[in-house]
Tab-separated table of C-alpha atoms in Angstrom:
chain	number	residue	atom	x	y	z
K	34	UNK	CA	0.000	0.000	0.000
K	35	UNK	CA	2.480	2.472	1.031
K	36	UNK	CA	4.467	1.765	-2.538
K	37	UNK	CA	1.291	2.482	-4.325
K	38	UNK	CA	0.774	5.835	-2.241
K	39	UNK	CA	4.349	6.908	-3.669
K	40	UNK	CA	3.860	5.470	-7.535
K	41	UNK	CA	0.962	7.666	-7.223
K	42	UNK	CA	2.602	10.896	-5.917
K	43	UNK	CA	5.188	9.965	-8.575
K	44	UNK	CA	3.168	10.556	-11.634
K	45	UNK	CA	2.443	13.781	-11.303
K	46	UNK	CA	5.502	14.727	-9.866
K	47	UNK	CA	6.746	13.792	-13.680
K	48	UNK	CA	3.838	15.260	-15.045
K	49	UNK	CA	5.069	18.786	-13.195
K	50	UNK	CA	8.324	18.886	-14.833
K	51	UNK	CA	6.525	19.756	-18.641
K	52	UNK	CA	8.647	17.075	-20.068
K	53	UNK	CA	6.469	14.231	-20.689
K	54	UNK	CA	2.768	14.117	-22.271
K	55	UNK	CA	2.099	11.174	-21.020
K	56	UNK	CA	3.925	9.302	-17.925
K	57	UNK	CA	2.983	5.328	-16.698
K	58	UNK	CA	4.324	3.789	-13.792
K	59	UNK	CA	3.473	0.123	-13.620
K	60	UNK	CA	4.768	-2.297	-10.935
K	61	UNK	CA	5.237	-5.818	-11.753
K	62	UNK	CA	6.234	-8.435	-9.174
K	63	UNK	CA	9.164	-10.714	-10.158
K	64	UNK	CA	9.276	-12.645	-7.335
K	65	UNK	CA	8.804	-13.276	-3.505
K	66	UNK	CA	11.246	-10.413	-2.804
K	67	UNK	CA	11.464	-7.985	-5.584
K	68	UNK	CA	9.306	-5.647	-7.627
K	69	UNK	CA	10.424	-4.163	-10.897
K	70	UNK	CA	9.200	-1.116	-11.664
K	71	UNK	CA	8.017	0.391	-15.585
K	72	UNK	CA	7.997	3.908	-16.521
K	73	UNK	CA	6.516	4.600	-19.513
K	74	UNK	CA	6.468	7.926	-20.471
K	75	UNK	CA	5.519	9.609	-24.287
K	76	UNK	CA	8.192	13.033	-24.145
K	77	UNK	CA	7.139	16.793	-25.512
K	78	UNK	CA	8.747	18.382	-28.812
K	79	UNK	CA	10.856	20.798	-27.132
K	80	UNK	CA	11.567	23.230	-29.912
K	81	UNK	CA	9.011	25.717	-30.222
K	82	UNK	CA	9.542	28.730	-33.076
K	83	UNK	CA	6.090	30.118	-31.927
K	84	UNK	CA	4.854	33.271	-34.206
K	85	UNK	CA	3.741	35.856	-31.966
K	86	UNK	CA	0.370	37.586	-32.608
K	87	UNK	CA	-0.870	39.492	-29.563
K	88	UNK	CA	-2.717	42.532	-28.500
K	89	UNK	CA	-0.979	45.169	-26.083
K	90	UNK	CA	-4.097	45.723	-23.445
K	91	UNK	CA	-4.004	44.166	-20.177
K	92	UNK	CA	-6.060	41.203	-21.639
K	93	UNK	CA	-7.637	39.684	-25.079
K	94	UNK	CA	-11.523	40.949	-23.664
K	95	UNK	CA	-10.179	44.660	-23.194
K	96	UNK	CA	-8.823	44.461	-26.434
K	97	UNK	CA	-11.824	42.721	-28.139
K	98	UNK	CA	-13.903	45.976	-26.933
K	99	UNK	CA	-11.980	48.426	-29.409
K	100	UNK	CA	-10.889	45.638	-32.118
K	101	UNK	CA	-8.172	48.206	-33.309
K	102	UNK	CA	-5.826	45.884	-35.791
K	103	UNK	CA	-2.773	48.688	-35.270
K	104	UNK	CA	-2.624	47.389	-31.727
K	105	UNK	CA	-1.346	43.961	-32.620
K	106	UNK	CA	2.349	42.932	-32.141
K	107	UNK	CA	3.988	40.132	-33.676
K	108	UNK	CA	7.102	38.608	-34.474
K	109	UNK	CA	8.206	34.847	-33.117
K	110	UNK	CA	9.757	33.231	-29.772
K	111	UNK	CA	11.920	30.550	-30.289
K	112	UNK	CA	11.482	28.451	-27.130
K	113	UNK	CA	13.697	25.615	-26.746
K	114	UNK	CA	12.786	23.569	-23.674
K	115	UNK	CA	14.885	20.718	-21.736
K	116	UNK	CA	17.497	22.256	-23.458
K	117	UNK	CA	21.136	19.880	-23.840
K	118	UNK	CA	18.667	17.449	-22.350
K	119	UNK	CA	19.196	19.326	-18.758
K	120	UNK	CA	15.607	20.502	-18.066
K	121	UNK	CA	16.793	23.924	-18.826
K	122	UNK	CA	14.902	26.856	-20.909
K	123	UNK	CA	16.028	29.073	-23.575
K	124	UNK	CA	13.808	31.673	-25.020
K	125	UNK	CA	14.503	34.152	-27.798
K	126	UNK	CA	11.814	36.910	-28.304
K	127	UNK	CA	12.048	39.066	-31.303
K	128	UNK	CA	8.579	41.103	-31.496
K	129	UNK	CA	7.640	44.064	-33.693
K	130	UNK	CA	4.215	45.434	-34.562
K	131	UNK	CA	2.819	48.265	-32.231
K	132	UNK	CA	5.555	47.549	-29.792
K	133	UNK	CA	9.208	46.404	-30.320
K	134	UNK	CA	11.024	44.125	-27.957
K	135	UNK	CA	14.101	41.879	-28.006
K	136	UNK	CA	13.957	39.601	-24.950
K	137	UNK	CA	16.069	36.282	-23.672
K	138	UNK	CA	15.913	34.171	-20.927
K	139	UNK	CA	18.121	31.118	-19.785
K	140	UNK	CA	16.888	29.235	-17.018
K	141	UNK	CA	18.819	25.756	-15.721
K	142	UNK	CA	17.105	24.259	-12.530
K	143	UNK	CA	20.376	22.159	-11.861
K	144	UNK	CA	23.690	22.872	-11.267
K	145	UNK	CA	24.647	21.210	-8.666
K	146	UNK	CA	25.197	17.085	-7.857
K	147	UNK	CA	22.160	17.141	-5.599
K	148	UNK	CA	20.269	18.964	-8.121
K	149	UNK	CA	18.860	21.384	-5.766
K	150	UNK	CA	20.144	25.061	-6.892
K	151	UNK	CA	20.099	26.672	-10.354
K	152	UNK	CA	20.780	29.592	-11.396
K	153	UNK	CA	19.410	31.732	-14.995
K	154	UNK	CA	18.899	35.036	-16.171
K	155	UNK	CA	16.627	37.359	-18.432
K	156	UNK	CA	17.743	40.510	-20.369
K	157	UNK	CA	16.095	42.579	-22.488
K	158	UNK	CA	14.432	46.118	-24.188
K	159	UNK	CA	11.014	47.173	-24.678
K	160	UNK	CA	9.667	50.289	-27.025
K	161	UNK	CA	6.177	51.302	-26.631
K	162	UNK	CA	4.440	54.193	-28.915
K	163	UNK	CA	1.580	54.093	-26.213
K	164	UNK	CA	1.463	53.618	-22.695
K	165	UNK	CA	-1.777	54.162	-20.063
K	166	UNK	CA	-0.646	56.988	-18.180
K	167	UNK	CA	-3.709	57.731	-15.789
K	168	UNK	CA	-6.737	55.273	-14.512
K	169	UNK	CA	-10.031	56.719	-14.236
K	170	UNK	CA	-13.134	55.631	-13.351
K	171	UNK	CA	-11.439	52.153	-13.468
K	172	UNK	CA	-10.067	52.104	-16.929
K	173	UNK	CA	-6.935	52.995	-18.237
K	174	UNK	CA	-6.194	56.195	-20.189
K	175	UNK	CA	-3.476	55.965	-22.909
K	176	UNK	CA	-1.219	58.130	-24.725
K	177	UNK	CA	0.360	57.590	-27.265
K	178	UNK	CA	2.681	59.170	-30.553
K	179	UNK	CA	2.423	56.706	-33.598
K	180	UNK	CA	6.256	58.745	-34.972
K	181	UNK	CA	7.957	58.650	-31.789
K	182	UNK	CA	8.320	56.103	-28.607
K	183	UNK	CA	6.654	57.117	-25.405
K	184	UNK	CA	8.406	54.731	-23.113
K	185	UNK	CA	11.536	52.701	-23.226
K	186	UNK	CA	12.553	49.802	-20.996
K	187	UNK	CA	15.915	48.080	-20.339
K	188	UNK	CA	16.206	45.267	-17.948
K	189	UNK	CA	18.865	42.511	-17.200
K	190	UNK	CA	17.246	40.193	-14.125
K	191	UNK	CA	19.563	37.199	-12.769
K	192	UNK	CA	18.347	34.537	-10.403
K	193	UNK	CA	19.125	31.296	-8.104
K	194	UNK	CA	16.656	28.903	-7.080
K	195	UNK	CA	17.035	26.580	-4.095
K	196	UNK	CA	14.811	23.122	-4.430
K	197	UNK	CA	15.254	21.193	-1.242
K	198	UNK	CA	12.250	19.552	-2.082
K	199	UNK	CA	10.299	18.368	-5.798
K	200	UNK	CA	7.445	20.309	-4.185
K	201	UNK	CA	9.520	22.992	-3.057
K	202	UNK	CA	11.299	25.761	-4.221
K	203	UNK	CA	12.619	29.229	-3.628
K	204	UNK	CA	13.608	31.592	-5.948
K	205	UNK	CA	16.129	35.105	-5.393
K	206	UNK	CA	16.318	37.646	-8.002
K	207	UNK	CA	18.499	40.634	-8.032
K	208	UNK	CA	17.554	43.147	-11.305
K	209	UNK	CA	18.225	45.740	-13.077
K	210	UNK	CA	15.780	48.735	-14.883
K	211	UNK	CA	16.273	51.611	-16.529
K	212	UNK	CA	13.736	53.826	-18.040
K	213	UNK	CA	12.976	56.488	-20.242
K	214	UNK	CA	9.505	58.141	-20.737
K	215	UNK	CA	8.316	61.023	-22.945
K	216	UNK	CA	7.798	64.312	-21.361
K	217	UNK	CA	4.232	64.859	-22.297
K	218	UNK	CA	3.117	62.125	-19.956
K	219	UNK	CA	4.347	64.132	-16.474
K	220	UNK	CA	2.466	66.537	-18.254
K	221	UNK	CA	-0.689	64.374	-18.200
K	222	UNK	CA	-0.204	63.255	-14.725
K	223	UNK	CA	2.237	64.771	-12.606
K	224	UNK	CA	2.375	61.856	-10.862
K	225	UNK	CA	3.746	59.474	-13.305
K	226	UNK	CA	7.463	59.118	-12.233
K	227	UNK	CA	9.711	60.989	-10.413
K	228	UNK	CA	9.646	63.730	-12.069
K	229	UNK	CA	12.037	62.813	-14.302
K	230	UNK	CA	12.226	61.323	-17.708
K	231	UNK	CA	15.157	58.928	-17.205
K	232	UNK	CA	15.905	56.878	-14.469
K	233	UNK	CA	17.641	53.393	-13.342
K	234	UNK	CA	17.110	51.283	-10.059
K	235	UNK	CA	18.052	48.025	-8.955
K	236	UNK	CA	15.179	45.887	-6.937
K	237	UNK	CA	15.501	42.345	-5.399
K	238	UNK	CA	12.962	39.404	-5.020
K	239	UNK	CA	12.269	36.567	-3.141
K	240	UNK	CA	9.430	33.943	-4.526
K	241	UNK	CA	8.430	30.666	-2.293
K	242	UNK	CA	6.435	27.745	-4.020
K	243	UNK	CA	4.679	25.046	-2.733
K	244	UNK	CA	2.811	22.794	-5.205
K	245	UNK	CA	0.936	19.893	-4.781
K	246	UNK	CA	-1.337	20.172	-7.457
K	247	UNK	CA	-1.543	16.841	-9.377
K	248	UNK	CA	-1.570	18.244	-12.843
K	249	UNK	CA	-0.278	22.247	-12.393
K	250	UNK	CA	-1.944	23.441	-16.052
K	251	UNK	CA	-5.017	22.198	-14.684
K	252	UNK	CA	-5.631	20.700	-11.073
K	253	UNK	CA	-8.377	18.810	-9.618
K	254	UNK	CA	-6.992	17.478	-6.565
K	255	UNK	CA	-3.918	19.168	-4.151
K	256	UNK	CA	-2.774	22.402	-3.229
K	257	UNK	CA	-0.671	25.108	-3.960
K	258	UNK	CA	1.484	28.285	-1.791
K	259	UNK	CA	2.783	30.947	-3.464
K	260	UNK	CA	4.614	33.831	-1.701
K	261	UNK	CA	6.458	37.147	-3.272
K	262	UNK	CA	8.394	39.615	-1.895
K	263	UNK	CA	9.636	42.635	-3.793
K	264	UNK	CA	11.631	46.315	-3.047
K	265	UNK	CA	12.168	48.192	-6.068
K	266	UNK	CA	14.898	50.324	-5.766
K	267	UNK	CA	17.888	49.848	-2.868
K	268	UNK	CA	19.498	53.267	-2.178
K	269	UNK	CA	22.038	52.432	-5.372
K	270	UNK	CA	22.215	54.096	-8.609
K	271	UNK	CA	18.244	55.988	-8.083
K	272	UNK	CA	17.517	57.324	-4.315
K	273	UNK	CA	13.965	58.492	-5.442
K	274	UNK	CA	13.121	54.672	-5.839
K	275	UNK	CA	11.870	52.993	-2.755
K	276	UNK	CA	8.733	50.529	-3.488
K	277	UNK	CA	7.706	47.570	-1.133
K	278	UNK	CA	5.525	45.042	-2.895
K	279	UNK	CA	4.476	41.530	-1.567
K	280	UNK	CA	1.380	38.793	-2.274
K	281	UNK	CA	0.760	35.539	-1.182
K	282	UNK	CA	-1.537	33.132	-3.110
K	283	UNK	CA	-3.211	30.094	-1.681
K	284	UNK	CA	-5.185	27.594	-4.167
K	285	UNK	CA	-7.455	24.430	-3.140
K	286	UNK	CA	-7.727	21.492	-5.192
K	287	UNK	CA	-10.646	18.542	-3.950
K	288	UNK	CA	-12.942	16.004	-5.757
K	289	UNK	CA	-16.549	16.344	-3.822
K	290	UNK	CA	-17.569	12.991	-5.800
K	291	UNK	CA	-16.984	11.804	-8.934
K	292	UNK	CA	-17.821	13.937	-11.611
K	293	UNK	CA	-17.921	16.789	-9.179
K	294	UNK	CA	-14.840	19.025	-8.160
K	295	UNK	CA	-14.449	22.202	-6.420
K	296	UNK	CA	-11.216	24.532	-5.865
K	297	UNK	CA	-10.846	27.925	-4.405
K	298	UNK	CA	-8.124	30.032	-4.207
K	299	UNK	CA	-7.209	33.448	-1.516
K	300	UNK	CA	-5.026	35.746	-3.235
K	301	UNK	CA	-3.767	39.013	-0.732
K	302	UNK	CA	-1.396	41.520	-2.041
K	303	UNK	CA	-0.235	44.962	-0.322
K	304	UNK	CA	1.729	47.790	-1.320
K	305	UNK	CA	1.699	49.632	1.698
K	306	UNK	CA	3.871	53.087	0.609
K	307	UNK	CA	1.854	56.189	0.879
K	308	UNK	CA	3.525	57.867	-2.454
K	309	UNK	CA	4.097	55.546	-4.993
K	310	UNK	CA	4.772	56.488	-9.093
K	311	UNK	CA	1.468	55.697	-10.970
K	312	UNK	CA	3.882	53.362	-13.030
K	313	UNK	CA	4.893	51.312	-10.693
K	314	UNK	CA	0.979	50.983	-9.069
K	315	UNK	CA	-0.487	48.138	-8.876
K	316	UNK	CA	-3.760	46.310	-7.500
K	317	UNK	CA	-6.555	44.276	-8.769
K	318	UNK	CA	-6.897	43.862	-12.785
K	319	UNK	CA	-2.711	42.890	-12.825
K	320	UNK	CA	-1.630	39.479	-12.589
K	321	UNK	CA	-2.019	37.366	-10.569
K	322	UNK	CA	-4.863	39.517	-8.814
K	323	UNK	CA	-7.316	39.611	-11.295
K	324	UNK	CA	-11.402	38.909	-10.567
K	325	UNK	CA	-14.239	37.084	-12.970
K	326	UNK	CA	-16.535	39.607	-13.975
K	327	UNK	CA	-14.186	42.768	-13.682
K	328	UNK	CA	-11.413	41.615	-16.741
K	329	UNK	CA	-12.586	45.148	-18.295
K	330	UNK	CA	-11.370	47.287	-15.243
K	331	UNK	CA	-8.340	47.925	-12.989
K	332	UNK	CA	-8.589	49.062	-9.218
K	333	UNK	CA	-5.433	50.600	-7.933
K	334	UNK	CA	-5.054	50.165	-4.492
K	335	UNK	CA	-2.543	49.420	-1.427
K	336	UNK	CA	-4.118	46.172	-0.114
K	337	UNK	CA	-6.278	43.727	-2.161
K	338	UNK	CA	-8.064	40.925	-1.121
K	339	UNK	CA	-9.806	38.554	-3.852
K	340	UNK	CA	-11.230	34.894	-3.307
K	341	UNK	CA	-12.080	32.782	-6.271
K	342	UNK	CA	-14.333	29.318	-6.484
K	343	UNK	CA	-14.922	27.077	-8.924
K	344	UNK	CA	-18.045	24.045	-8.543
K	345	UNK	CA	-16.433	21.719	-11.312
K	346	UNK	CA	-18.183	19.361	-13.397
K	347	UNK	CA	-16.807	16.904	-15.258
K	348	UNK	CA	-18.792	16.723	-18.947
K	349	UNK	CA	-16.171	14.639	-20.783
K	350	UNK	CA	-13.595	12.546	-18.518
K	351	UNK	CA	-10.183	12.463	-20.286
K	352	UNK	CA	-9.782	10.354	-23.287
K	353	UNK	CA	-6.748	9.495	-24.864
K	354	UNK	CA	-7.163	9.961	-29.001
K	355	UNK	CA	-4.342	8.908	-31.979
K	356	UNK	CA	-4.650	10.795	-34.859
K	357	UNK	CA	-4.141	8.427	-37.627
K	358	UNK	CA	-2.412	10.521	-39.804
K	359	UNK	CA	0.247	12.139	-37.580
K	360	UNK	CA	2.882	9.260	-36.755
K	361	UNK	CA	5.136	10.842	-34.131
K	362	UNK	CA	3.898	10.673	-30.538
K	363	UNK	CA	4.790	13.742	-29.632
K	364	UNK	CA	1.745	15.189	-31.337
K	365	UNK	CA	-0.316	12.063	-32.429
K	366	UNK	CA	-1.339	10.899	-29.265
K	367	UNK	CA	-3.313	13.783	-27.396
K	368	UNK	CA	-5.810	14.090	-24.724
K	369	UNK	CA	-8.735	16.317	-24.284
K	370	UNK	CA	-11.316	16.571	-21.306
K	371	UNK	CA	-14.010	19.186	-21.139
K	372	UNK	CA	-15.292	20.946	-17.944
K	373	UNK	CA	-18.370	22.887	-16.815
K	374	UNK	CA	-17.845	25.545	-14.270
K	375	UNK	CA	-19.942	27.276	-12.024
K	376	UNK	CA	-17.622	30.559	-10.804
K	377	UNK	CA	-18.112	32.683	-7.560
K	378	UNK	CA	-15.585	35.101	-7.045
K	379	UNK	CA	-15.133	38.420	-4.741
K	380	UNK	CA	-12.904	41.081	-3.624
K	381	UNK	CA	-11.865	44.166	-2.242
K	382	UNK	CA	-8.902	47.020	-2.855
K	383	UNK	CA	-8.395	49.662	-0.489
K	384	UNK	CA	-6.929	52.846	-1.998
K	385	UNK	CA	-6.594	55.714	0.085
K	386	UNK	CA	-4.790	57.420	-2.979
K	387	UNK	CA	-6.729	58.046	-6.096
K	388	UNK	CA	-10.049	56.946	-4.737
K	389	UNK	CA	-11.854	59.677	-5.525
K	390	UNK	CA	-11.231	58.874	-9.648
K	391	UNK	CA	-11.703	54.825	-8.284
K	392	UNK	CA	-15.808	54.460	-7.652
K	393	UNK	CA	-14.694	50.344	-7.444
K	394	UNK	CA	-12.453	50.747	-4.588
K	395	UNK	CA	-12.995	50.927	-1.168
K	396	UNK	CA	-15.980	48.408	-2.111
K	397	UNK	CA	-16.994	45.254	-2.022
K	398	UNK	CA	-16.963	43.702	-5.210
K	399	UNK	CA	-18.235	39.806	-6.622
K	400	UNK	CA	-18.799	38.371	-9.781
K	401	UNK	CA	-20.443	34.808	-10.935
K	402	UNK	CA	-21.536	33.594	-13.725
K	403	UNK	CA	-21.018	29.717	-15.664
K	404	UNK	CA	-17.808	28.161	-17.684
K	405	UNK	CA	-17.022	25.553	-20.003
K	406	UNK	CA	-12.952	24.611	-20.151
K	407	UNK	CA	-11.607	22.215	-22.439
K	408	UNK	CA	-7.814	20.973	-21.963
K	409	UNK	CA	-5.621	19.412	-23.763
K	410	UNK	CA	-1.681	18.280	-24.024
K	411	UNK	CA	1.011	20.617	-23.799
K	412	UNK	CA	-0.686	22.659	-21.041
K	413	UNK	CA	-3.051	24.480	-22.979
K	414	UNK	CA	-6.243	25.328	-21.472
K	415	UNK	CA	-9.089	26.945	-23.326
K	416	UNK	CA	-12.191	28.381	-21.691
K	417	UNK	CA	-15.544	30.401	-21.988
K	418	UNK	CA	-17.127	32.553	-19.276
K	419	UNK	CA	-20.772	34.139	-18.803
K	420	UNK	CA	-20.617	36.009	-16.015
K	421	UNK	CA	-22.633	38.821	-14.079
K	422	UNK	CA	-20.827	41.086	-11.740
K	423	UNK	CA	-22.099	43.375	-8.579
K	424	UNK	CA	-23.358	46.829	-10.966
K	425	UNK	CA	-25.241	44.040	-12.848
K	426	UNK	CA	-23.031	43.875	-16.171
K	427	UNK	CA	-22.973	40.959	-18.330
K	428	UNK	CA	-20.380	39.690	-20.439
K	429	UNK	CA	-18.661	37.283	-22.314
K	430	UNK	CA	-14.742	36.402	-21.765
K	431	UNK	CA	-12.279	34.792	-23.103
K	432	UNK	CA	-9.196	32.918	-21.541
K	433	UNK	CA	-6.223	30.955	-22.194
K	434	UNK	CA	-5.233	29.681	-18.735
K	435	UNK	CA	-6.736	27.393	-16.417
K	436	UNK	CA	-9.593	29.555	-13.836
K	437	UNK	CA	-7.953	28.754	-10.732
């Protein structure tokens, strides 16, 4: 029994690691004494030259409101994953379109015999024509100069993670940011930046994980911990700098009875400094504290409190399908399972800053509504929402993630 309990903790423990589709762990007793075990697993492709197509709003349902075709980026990532066959990641961004970016990112989990630190880093520059430079009423106000760049962003971040655990990991960043924004935007809102168009800081990080989900793209069962800790800006290079930032995210993962699930989640976040740069605010509508039913609008704030639920049904259990025509494994063999949701989720941000241009803060805020998720290899997740919020507005949304 207690062998089974750990061949079961196994599997998705493999699962986790995004290198295998499919993973099998079968036990087979040889004899009175010994048990052979037989892991089966079908691996990814790892090479990804992914073409990007995006649009630059804070998600694809504010976007779908204006439908405005200039503000589409593209170009291509080239994502190579378990790269040298080391579990490490490699991305290459090239994008151009509305905004221009050159990005990479190395990240390898294991450098050491016991496999427990790693080390990577990410580098790159962003140039935007248009930027939001003001939130009112609860949606962003843009500027923007289709000649000339508005903002312009260099970063270099480096990091070591410390697994002492498979479950467990924690993460230190130390990075590096230098800006430049147009003048006409202090003009806008005094309160931008420092009032100054160029500036550089340093910030460091600290990021805790705890993850027992048993499939992390989309989990039914287990939990997961979360913890961030951020200061932007140290007393080196920019003295005006000095942000404090931290969230911690709980999810819950439990099957009621077969086909019925449920999972909630507690997401806090605080920002406690009195004057902060409106570039650098943050609050509910940013990831990760975002709420079903308000995807259109963003509440700055210093402390935000959201809880999420899902009540899960199970419409079409996963089924394994090979499509005849496509030979390799890698993409032949697939799964697909399809979900019906019924969401519940609610919040709060307290601002004591801009509230008087924030009629959503300071308030008590819920959304619910139905969705239908269908997932699929390679992590991807595709769902529908209907959902109803608290000033009685209905909508549609689309997402590309798993709900909780």
């Amino acid at each position: 029994a207690k062998l089974m309990r750990k061949l079961t903790e196994s599997r998705p423990t493999l699962l986790n690691r995004s290198l295998f589709n499919f993973v099998n762990i079968k036990p087979v007793i040889t004899d009175s004494s010994t048990v052979s075990l037989y892991v089966s697993v079908v691996e990814r492709w790892y090479v990804w030259p992914i073409p990007i197509i995006k649009y630059t709003d804070l998600n694809f349902n504010v976007w779908w409101e204006k439908k405005e075709i200039s503000r589409i980026d593209y170009g291509f990532n080239i994502k190579v994953n378990n790269f040298r066959g080391r579990m490490e990641d490699l991305v290459v961004q090239l994008q151009n379109g509305y905004n221009k970016s050159i990005q990479i990112s190395w990240d390898d989990p294991y450098i050491n015999k016991k496999e427990t630190w790693g080390v990577g880093f990410e580098a790159g520059a962003v140039i935007n024509h248009e930027i939001d430079y003001k939130n009112v009423n609860n949606k962003l106000v843009f500027f923007g100069e289709p000649n000339n760049y508005v903002k312009k962003n260099m970063f270099f971040t480096v990091f070591a993670s410390y697994r002492p655990a498979y479950k467990m990991i924690h993460t230190f960043y130390i990075s590096y940011n230098n800006y430049n924004y147009a003048d006409t935007l202090f003009t806008l809102n005094p309160s931008f930046a420092y009032k100054k168009s160029v500036f550089s800081y340093l910030s460091l990080q600290y990021n805790f994980k705890l993850d027992y989900r048993d499939y992390a793209p989309y989990p039914l069962n287990g939990y997961y911990l979360e913890v961030d800790l951020q200061q932007s800006g140290i007393g080196i290079l920019d003295n005006q700098v000095n942000y404090l930032s931290a969230y911690a995210i709980f999810d819950r993962y439990f099957q009621i009875h077969k086909p019925w699930y449920f999972a909630y989640n507690v997401t806090l976040s605080m920002e406690p400094n009195r004057y902060r740069p409106y570039f650098l605010e943050k609050g509910l509508g940013y990831a990760p504290t975002t709420l079903r039913g308000y995807q259109l609008y963003v509440i700055n704030g210093q402390w935000t409190a959201l809880f999420h639920s899902n009540l899960k049904y199970e419409l079409i259990p996963k089924k394994i399908v090979q499509v005849p025509f496509i030979h390799s494994e890698k993409f032949g063999k697939l799964f697909y399972s399809v979900y019906a949701n019924l969401i519940f989720d609610a919040g709060y941000v307290s601002d004591h800053v801009t509230y008087r241009e924030s009629p959503l803060a300071n308030k008590f805020i819920y959304g619910t509504g139905l969705g239908l998720d269908f997932v699929t290899y390679y992590d991807m997740v595709f769902g529908i929402e209907y959902t109803i919020n608290r000033q009685n507005q209905k909508n549609f949304f689309v997402s590309l993630v798993a709900p909780i």
